[in-house]
Structure formats: C-alpha cells, structure tokens
CSV table of C-alpha atoms and ligand atoms in Angstrom, one decimal:
chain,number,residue,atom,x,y,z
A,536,UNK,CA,12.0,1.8,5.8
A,537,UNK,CA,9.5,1.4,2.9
A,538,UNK,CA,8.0,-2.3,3.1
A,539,UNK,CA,9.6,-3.0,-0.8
A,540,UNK,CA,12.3,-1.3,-2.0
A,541,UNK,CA,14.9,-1.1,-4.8
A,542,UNK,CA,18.6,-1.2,-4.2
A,543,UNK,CA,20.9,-0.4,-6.8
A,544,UNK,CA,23.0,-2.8,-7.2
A,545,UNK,CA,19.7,-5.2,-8.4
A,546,UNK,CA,18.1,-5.9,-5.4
A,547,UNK,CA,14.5,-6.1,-4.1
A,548,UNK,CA,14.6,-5.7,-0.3
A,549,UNK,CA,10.7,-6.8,1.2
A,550,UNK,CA,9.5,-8.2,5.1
A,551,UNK,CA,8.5,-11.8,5.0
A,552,UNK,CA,5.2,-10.9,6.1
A,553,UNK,CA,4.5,-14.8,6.9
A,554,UNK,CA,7.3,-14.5,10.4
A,555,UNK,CA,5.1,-11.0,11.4
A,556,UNK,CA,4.6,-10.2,14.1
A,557,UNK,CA,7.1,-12.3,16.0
A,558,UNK,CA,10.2,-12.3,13.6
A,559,UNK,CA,11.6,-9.5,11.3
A,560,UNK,CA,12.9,-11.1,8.6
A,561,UNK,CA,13.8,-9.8,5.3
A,562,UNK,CA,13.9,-11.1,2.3
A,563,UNK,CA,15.9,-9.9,-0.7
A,564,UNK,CA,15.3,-11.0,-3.9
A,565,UNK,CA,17.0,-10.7,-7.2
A,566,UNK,CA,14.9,-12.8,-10.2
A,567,UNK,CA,11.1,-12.8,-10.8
A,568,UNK,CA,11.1,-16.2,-10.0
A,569,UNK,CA,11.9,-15.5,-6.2
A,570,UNK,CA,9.6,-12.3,-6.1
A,571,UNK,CA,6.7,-14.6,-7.9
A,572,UNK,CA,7.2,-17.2,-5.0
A,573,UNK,CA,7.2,-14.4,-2.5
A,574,UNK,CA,4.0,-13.4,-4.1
A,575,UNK,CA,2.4,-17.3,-4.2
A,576,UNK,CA,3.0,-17.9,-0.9
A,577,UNK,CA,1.9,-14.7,0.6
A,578,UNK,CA,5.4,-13.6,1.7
A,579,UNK,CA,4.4,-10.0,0.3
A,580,UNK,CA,0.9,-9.6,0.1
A,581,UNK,CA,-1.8,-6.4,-0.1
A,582,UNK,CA,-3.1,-5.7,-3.6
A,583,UNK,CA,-1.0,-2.4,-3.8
A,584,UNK,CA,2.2,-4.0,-2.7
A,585,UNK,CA,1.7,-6.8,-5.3
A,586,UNK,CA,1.5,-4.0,-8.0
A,587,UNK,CA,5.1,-2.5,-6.6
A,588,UNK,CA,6.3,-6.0,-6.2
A,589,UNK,CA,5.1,-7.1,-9.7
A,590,UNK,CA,6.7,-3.6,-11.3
A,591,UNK,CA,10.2,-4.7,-9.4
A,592,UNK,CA,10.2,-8.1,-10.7
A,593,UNK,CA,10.0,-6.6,-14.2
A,594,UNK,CA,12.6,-4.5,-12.7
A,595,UNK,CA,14.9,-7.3,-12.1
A,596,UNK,CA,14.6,-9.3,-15.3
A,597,UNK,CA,15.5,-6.1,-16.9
A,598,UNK,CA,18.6,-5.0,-14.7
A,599,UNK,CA,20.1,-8.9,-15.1
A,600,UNK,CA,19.1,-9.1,-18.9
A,601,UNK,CA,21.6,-10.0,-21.4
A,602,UNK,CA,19.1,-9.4,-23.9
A,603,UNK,CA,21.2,-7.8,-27.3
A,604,UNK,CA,18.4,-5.8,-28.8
A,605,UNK,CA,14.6,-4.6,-27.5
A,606,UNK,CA,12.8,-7.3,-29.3
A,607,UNK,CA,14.6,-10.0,-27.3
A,608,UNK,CA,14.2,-8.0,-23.8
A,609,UNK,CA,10.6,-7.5,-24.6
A,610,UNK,CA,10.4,-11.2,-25.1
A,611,UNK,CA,12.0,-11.5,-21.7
A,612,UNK,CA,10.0,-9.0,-19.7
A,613,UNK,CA,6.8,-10.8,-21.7
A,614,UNK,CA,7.9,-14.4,-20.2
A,615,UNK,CA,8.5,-12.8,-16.4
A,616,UNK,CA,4.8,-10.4,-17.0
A,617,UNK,CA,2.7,-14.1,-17.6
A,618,UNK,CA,4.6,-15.8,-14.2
A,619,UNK,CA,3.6,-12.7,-11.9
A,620,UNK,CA,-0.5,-12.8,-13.5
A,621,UNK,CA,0.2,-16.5,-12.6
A,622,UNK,CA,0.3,-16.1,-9.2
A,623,UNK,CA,-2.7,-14.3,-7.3
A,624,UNK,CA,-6.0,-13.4,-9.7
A,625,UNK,CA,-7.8,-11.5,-7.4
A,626,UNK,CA,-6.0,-8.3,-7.2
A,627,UNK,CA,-6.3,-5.8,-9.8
A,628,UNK,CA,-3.0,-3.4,-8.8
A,629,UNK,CA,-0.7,-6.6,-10.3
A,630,UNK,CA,-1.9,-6.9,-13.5
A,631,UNK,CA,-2.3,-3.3,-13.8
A,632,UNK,CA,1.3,-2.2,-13.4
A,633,UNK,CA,2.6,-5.4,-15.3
A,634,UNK,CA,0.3,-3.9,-18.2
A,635,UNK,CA,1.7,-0.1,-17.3
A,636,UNK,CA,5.5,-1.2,-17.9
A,637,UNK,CA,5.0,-3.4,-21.1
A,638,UNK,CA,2.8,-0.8,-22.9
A,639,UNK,CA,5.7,1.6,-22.4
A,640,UNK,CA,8.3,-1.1,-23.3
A,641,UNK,CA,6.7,-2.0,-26.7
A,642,UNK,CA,6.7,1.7,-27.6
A,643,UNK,CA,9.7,2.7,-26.1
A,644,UNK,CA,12.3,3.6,-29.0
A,645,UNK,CA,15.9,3.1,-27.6
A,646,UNK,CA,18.9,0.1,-27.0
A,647,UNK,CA,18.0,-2.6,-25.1
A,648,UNK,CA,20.4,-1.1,-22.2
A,649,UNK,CA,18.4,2.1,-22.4
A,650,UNK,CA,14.8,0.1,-22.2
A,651,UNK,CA,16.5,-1.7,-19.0
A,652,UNK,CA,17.1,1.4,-17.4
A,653,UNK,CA,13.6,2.0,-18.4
A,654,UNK,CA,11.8,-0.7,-16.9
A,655,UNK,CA,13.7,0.0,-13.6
A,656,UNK,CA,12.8,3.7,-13.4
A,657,UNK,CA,9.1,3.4,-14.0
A,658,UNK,CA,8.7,0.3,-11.5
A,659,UNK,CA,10.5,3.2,-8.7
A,660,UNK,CA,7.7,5.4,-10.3
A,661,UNK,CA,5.0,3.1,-9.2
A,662,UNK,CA,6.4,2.4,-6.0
A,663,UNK,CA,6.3,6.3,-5.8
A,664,UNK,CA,3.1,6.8,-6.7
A,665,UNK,CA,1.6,4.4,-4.5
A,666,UNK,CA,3.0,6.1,-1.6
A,667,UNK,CA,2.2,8.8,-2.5
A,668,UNK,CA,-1.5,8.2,-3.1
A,669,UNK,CA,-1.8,7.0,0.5
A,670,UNK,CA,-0.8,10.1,2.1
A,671,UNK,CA,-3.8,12.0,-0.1
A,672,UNK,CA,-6.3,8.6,0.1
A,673,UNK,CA,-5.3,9.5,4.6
A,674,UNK,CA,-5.7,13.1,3.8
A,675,UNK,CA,-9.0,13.2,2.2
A,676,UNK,CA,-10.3,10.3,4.8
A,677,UNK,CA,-9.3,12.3,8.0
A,678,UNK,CA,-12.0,14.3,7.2
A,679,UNK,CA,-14.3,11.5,7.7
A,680,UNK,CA,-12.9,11.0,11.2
A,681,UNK,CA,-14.1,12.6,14.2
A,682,UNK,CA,-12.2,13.1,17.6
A,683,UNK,CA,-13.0,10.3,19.8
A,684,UNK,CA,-14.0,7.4,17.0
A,685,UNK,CA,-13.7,4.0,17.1
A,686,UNK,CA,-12.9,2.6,13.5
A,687,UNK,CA,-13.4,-1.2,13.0
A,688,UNK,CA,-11.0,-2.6,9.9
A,689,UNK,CA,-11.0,-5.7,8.3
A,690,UNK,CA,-7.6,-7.7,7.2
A,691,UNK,CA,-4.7,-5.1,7.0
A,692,UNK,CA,-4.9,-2.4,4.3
A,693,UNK,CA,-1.3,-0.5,6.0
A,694,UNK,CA,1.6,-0.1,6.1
A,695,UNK,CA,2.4,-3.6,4.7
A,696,UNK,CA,0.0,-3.9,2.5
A,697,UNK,CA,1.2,-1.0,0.4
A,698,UNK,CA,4.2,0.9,-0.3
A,699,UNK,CA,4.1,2.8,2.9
A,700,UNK,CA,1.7,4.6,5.7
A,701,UNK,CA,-1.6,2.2,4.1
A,702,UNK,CA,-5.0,3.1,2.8
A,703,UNK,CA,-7.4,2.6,5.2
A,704,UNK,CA,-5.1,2.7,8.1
A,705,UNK,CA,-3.2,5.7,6.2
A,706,UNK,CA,-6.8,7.2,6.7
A,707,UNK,CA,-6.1,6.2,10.7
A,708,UNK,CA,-3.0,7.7,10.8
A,709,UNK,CA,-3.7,10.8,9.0
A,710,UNK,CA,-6.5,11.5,11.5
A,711,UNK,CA,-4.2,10.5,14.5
A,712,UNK,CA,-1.3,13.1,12.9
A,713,UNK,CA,-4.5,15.9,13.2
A,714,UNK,CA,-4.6,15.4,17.0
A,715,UNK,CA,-7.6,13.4,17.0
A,716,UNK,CA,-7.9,10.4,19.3
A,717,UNK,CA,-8.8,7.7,17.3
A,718,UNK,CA,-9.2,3.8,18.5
A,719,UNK,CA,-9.3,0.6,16.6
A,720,UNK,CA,-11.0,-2.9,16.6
A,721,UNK,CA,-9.5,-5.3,14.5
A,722,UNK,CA,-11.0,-8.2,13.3
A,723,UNK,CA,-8.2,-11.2,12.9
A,724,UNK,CA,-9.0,-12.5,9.2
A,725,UNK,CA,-9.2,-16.2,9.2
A,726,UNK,CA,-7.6,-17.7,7.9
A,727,UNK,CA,-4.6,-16.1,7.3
A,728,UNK,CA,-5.0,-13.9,10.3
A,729,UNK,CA,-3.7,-10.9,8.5
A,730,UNK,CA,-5.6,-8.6,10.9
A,731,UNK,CA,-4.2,-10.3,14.3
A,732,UNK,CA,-0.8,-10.5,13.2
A,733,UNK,CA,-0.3,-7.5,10.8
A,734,UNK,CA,-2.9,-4.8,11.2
A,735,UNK,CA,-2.0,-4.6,15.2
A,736,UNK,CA,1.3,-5.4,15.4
A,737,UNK,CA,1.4,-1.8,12.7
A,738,UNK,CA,-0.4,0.5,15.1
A,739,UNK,CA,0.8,-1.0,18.3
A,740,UNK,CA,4.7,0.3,17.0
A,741,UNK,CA,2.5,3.4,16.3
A,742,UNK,CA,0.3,3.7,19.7
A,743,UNK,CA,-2.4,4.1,18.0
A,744,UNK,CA,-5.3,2.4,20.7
A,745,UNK,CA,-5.9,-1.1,18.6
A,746,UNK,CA,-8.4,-4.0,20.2
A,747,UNK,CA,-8.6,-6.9,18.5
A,748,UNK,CA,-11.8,-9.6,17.9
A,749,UNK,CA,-12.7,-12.4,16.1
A,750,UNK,CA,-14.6,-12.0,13.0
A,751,UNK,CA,-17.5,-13.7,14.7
A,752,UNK,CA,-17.4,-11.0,16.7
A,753,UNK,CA,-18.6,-8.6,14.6
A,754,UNK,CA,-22.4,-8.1,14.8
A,755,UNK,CA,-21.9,-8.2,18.5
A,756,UNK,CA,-19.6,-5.3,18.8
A,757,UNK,CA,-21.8,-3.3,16.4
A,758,UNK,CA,-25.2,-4.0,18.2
A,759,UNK,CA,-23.0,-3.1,21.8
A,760,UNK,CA,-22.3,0.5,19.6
A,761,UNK,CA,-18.9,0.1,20.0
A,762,UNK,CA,-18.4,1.2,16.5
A,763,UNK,CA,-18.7,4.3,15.0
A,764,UNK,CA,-17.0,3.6,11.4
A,765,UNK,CA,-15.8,0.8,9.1
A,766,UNK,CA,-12.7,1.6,6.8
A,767,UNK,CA,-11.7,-1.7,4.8
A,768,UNK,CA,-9.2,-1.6,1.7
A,769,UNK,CA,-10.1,-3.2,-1.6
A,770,UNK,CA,-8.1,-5.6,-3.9
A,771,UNK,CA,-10.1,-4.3,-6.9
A,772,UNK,CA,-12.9,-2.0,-7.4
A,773,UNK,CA,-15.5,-3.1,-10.2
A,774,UNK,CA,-18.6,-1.1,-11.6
A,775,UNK,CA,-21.0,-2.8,-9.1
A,776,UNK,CA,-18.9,-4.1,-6.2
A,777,UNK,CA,-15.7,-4.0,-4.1
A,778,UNK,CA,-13.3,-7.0,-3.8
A,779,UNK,CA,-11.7,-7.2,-0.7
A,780,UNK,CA,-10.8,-10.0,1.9
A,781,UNK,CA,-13.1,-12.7,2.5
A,782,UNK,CA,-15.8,-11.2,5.3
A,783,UNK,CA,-15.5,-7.5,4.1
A,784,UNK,CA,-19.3,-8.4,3.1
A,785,UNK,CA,-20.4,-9.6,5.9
A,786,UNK,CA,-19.3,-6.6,7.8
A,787,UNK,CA,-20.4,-4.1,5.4
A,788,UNK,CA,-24.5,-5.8,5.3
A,789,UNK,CA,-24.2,-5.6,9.6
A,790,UNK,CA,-22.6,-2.2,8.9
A,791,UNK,CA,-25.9,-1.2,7.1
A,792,UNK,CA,-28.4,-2.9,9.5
A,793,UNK,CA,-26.8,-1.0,12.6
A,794,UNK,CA,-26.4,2.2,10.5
A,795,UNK,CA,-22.6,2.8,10.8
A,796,UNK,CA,-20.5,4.3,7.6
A,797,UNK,CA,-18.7,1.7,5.6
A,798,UNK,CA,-16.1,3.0,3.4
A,799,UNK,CA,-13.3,2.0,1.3
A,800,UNK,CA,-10.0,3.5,0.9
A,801,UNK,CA,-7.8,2.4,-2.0
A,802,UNK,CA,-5.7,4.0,-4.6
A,803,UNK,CA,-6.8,4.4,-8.6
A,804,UNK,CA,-4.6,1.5,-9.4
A,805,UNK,CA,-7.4,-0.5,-8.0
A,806,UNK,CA,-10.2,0.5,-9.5
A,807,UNK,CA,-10.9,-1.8,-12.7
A,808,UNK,CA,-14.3,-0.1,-14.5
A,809,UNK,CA,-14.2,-2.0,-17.4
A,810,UNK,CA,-15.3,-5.3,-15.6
A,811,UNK,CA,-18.3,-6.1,-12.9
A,812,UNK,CA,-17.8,-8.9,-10.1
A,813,UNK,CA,-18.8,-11.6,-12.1
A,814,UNK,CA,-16.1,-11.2,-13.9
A,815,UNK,CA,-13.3,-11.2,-11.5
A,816,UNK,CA,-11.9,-14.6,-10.6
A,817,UNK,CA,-12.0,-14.9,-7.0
A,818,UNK,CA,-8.9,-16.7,-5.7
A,819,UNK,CA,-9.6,-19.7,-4.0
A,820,UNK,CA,-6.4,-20.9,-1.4
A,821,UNK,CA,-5.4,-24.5,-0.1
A,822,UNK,CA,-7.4,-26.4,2.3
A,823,UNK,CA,-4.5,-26.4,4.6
A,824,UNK,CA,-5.4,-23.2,5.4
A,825,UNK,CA,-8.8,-23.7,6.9
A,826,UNK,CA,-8.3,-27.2,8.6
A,827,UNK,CA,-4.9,-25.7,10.4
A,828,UNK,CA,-4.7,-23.6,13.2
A,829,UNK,CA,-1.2,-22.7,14.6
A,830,UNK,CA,0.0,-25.6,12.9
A,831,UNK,CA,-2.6,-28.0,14.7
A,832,UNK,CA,-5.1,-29.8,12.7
A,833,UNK,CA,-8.7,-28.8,14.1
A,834,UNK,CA,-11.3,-30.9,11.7
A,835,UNK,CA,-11.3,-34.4,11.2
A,836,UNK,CA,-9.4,-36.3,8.4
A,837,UNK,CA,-12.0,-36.3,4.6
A,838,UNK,CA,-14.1,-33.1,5.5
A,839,UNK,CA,-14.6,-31.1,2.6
A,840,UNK,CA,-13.2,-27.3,2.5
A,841,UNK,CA,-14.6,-24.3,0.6
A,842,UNK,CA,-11.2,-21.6,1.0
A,843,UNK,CA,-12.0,-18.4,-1.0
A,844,UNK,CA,-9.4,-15.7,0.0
A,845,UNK,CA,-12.0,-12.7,-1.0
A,846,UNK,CA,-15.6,-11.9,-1.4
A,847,UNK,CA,-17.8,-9.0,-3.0
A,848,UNK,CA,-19.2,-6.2,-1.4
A,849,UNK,CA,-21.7,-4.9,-3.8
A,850,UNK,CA,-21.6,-1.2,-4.0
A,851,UNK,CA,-25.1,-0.4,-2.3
A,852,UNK,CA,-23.1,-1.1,1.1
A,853,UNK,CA,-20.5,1.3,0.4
A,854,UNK,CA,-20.7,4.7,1.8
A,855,UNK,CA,-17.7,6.1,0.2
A,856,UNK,CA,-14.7,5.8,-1.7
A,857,UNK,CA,-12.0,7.2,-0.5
A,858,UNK,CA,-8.9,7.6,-3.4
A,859,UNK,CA,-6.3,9.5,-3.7
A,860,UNK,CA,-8.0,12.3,-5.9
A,861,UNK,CA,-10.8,12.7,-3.3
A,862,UNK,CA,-14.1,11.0,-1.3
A,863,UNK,CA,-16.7,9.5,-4.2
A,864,UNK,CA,-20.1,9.1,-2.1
A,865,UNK,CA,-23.0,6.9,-3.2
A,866,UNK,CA,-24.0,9.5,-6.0
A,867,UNK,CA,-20.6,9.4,-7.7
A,868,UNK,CA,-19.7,5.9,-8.2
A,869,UNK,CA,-20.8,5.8,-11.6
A,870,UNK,CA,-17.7,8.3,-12.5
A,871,UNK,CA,-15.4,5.7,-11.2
A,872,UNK,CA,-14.8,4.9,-14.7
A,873,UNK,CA,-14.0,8.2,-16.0
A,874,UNK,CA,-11.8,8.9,-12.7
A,875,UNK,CA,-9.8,5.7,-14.1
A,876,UNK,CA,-9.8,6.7,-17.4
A,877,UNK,CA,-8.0,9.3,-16.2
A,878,UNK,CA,-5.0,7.6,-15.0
C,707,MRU,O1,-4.7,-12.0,0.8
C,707,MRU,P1,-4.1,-10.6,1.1
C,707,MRU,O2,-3.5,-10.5,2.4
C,707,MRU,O3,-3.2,-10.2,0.0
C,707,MRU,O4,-5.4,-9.6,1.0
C,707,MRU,C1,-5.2,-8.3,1.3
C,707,MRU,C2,-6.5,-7.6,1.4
C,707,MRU,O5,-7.6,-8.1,1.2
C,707,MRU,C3,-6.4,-6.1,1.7
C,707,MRU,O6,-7.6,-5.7,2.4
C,707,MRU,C4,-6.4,-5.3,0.4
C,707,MRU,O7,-5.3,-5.8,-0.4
C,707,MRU,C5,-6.3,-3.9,0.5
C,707,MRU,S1,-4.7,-3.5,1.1
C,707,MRU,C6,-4.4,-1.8,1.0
C-alpha cells in the first residue's frame, strides 16, 4: 500500500505515523480539518507527503462540497488552502501543491460538479507524480552507490515520508534492487526520533542491513570511517541552502571535515528558487518535545527550551542534488531555478 491514498467513495486512507513502529494504525480521514490535524500533530509527516496530503484535503472539501456554482467552491477550496499553510511553514511541497490546484481552479472553465471532479483528479496527479519522481530521484542516485557502502541518513526521507519507495532511501533501495550490498546507519532524530522509529523500522521489513546511533554519535562514526556516504532528504531547497531536519547541518560540516559525499535527494516539488534561507520560516515545535523522553520528564521544572524542527545546510556542503530529472553537482546549482521553472 501507498502511505496516503484516495478511496472513492471520499476517503483519505494514511498510517498514523506517531504509533510507528510498534502499532499499525490507520487513519482515514474525510474533511480538511482532520487531514490539517493529522498534519499539526505530525500524524503524517515528510515534506512530500504533506504536499499529497495537502492536494487530498483540497480533494475532500471538493468531493463533500455543496457549493452551487465555481465562485462559491473556489471560496471553499480558498478557506480549506489557508488552514493546510496554517499548519507546518517549513516545508515547501505543501504550499506548492495547495498553489498547483487553486491556480487551476481559478482558471478552470466548467460547473462546480465538474471543478470537484477536478480538484480530485489533479491531487491523484500529485500523489502520482511524487511516486513517480522517487523511482527516477533512486535511479539516478544508484549511480552514486558503490557495492559494499555504508550510507549514513538523517531523519527518514522513505517510504513514509513520501508517496511511496522515498527519496533518499528510494536512492538505498534502488541500489539494493541493482544487486549491490548496501548498509545503513541511522541517526535517531531527537526529538521526534523519526530516524529510530521510522527510517529502520522501513528497511528492517525490507532487509536492507540498518544500524542505528545517536546523533551524538556522528563525528565518531565518521572519524572511525565507518561511513562512506551521506544521503539526507530536504523539506525545501533555496538558492543558497537546503532545509532539512534539525542536525542535517551538523552532519553535512563533519561530512566535509572527514571528506565523505553529502548529498541530497528530493523531488522538484521542493526546490523553491525564488527565496534564500533567510527567508524561510523555520518551524519551531513545543517544549514538550525536548524536556520528554518516552513520556518521562528529563530536565528540571523552569528551564528554558529552544525546539526548532529544522536547520540550514548551506549549499557549499552539498555534494549533489539528486531529483528526479538527474544529479546537479556543485557546478550546477545555480540552474536550480531554471530546472524549477520548468515544472
Ligand atoms: O518534521 P518531519 O518529520 O516532517 O521532517 C521530515 C524531514 O525533515 C525529512 O528529512 C524531509 O521531509 C525529507 S523527506 C523525503
């Protein structure tokens, strides 16, 4: 199964990504509101998933509409489009296919049935498209993978982060599919621990070789040369830096010191050219998160907490991007714009 998908009878069927990896549970969800919750509290997460997830929720308020004419759909899909850019800032893939569906609805010419119908088919086209742009982002990686390498990853940028099969672990799994023997260190993401619970409970129901650290452990495992390359996702690609999960930067300056490629593997939907880091709002996440551990308090009661859920990786540390149209090295990044342009 896909990790989001559309039922026909107006349903949006997701994992609740918060029981992972010890409880399966699925959600399904039938008004913005509920998908916008999911979306809050990190039920469904992974900047490409939000863009699918986003896309659906249109998809809903369309499919239950009782709108009589376009202009009061529009109005509709308008009112659901400024609670989903509500909900996380960071990620560019949400806003992008939120943009993508109302720019077709306001020039769509049609019944407000017809628009509905609409809305629905291009958020399936997204969902599409995103899967598959991670079967080309893993086949133009692969090449970057030789037989025998261990590939460290931050957070989880799979299978549940996306559509389906993952950007940088698509790249994993493409390389695996070519017979190579490929290993994995994960590094378990406080807080949310999105690498411990997510990233190896994926390639464990894969067998794909997965050891998991601390992200303290990082330098260590680095200056031990137990790494050969770094492939991290991105939650939106600017014109001087990546934004991706709080301590991709660290990992990408110790990736430089000990000489080990650092790339990035994420679809066009997340490159945003038009803007540079400063720019971006970087989300910042509840206390809670930071001062709990397993549901046990671990710092004392008044101590001040600094919880951003991202950081930025300026583009000097990047080796390559990896996208679904091909590998941009060093020398190319300034074309990310026209590559976007392109869309
Ligand atoms: O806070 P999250 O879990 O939504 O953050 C996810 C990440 O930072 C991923 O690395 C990124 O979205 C790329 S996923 C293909």
């Amino acid at each position: 199964m896909r990790t989001i998908e559309w039922r026909e009878e107006g349903t949006v069927v997701t994992i609740n990504q918060l029981k992972l990896p010890h409880e399966t549970e699925f959600l399904e969800l039938r008004t913005c509101d509920e998908v916008a919750e999911a979306i809050k509290t990190m039920k469904i997460r992974g900047a490409p998933l939000l863009g699918a997830a986003a896309a659906y929720a249109l998809a809903l308020t369309a499919h239950y509409s009782k709108a009589k004419d376009k202009k009061a759909l529009i109005r509709e899909l308008e009112a659901a489009a400024e609670k989903l850019r509500k909900t996380r800032p960071t990620g560019v893939n949400l806003f992008w296919a939120v943009d993508r569906i109302l720019d077709k609805a306001h020039t769509f010419n049609g019944s407000a049935r017809e628009l509905a119908a609409m809305v629905v088919e291009e958020a399936k086209k997204i969902a599409d498209e995103d899967a598959m742009a991670n079967r080309a982002i893993g086949r133009h990686g692969a090449q970057l993978l030789e037989d025998g390498d261990v590939v460290l990853t931050h957070c989880n940028a799979g299978a549940l982060a996306t559509v389906e099969y993952g950007t940088a672990l698509g790249v994993v799994r493409a390389a695996v599919e070519q017979g190579k023997k490929i290993s994995v260190i994960a590094t378990e993401t406080r807080p949310k621990l999105q690498g411990a619970r997510l990233t190896t409970y994926e390639l464990k129901r894969d067998g794909i070789p997965v050891m998991l650290i601390s992200d303290t452990m990082v330098g260590y495992v680095m200056y031990r040369r137990m790494v050969d390359k770094v492939i991290v996702g991105a939650d939106r690609i600017v014109r001087d830096a990546v934004i991706n999960k709080i301590g991709t930067y660290q990992i990408a300056v110790l990736a430089k010191e000990h000489g080990i490629p650092f790339y990035v593997a994420a679809p066009k939907s997340t490159f945003d050219p038009t803007r540079t880091s400063t720019e971006v709002p970087i989300e910042e996440r509840s206390p809670e998160e930071v001062l709990y551990v397993g549901g046990e308090r671990i710092a004392p009661e008044g101590v001040a907490v600094f919880n951003p859920a991202f950081d930025i990786t300026p583009l000097k540390y990047v080796t390559a991007i990896i996208c679904e149209d091909g590998i941009l090295y060093k020398g190319d990044f300034s074309s990310l714009s026209r590559t976007a342009e392109k869309q």
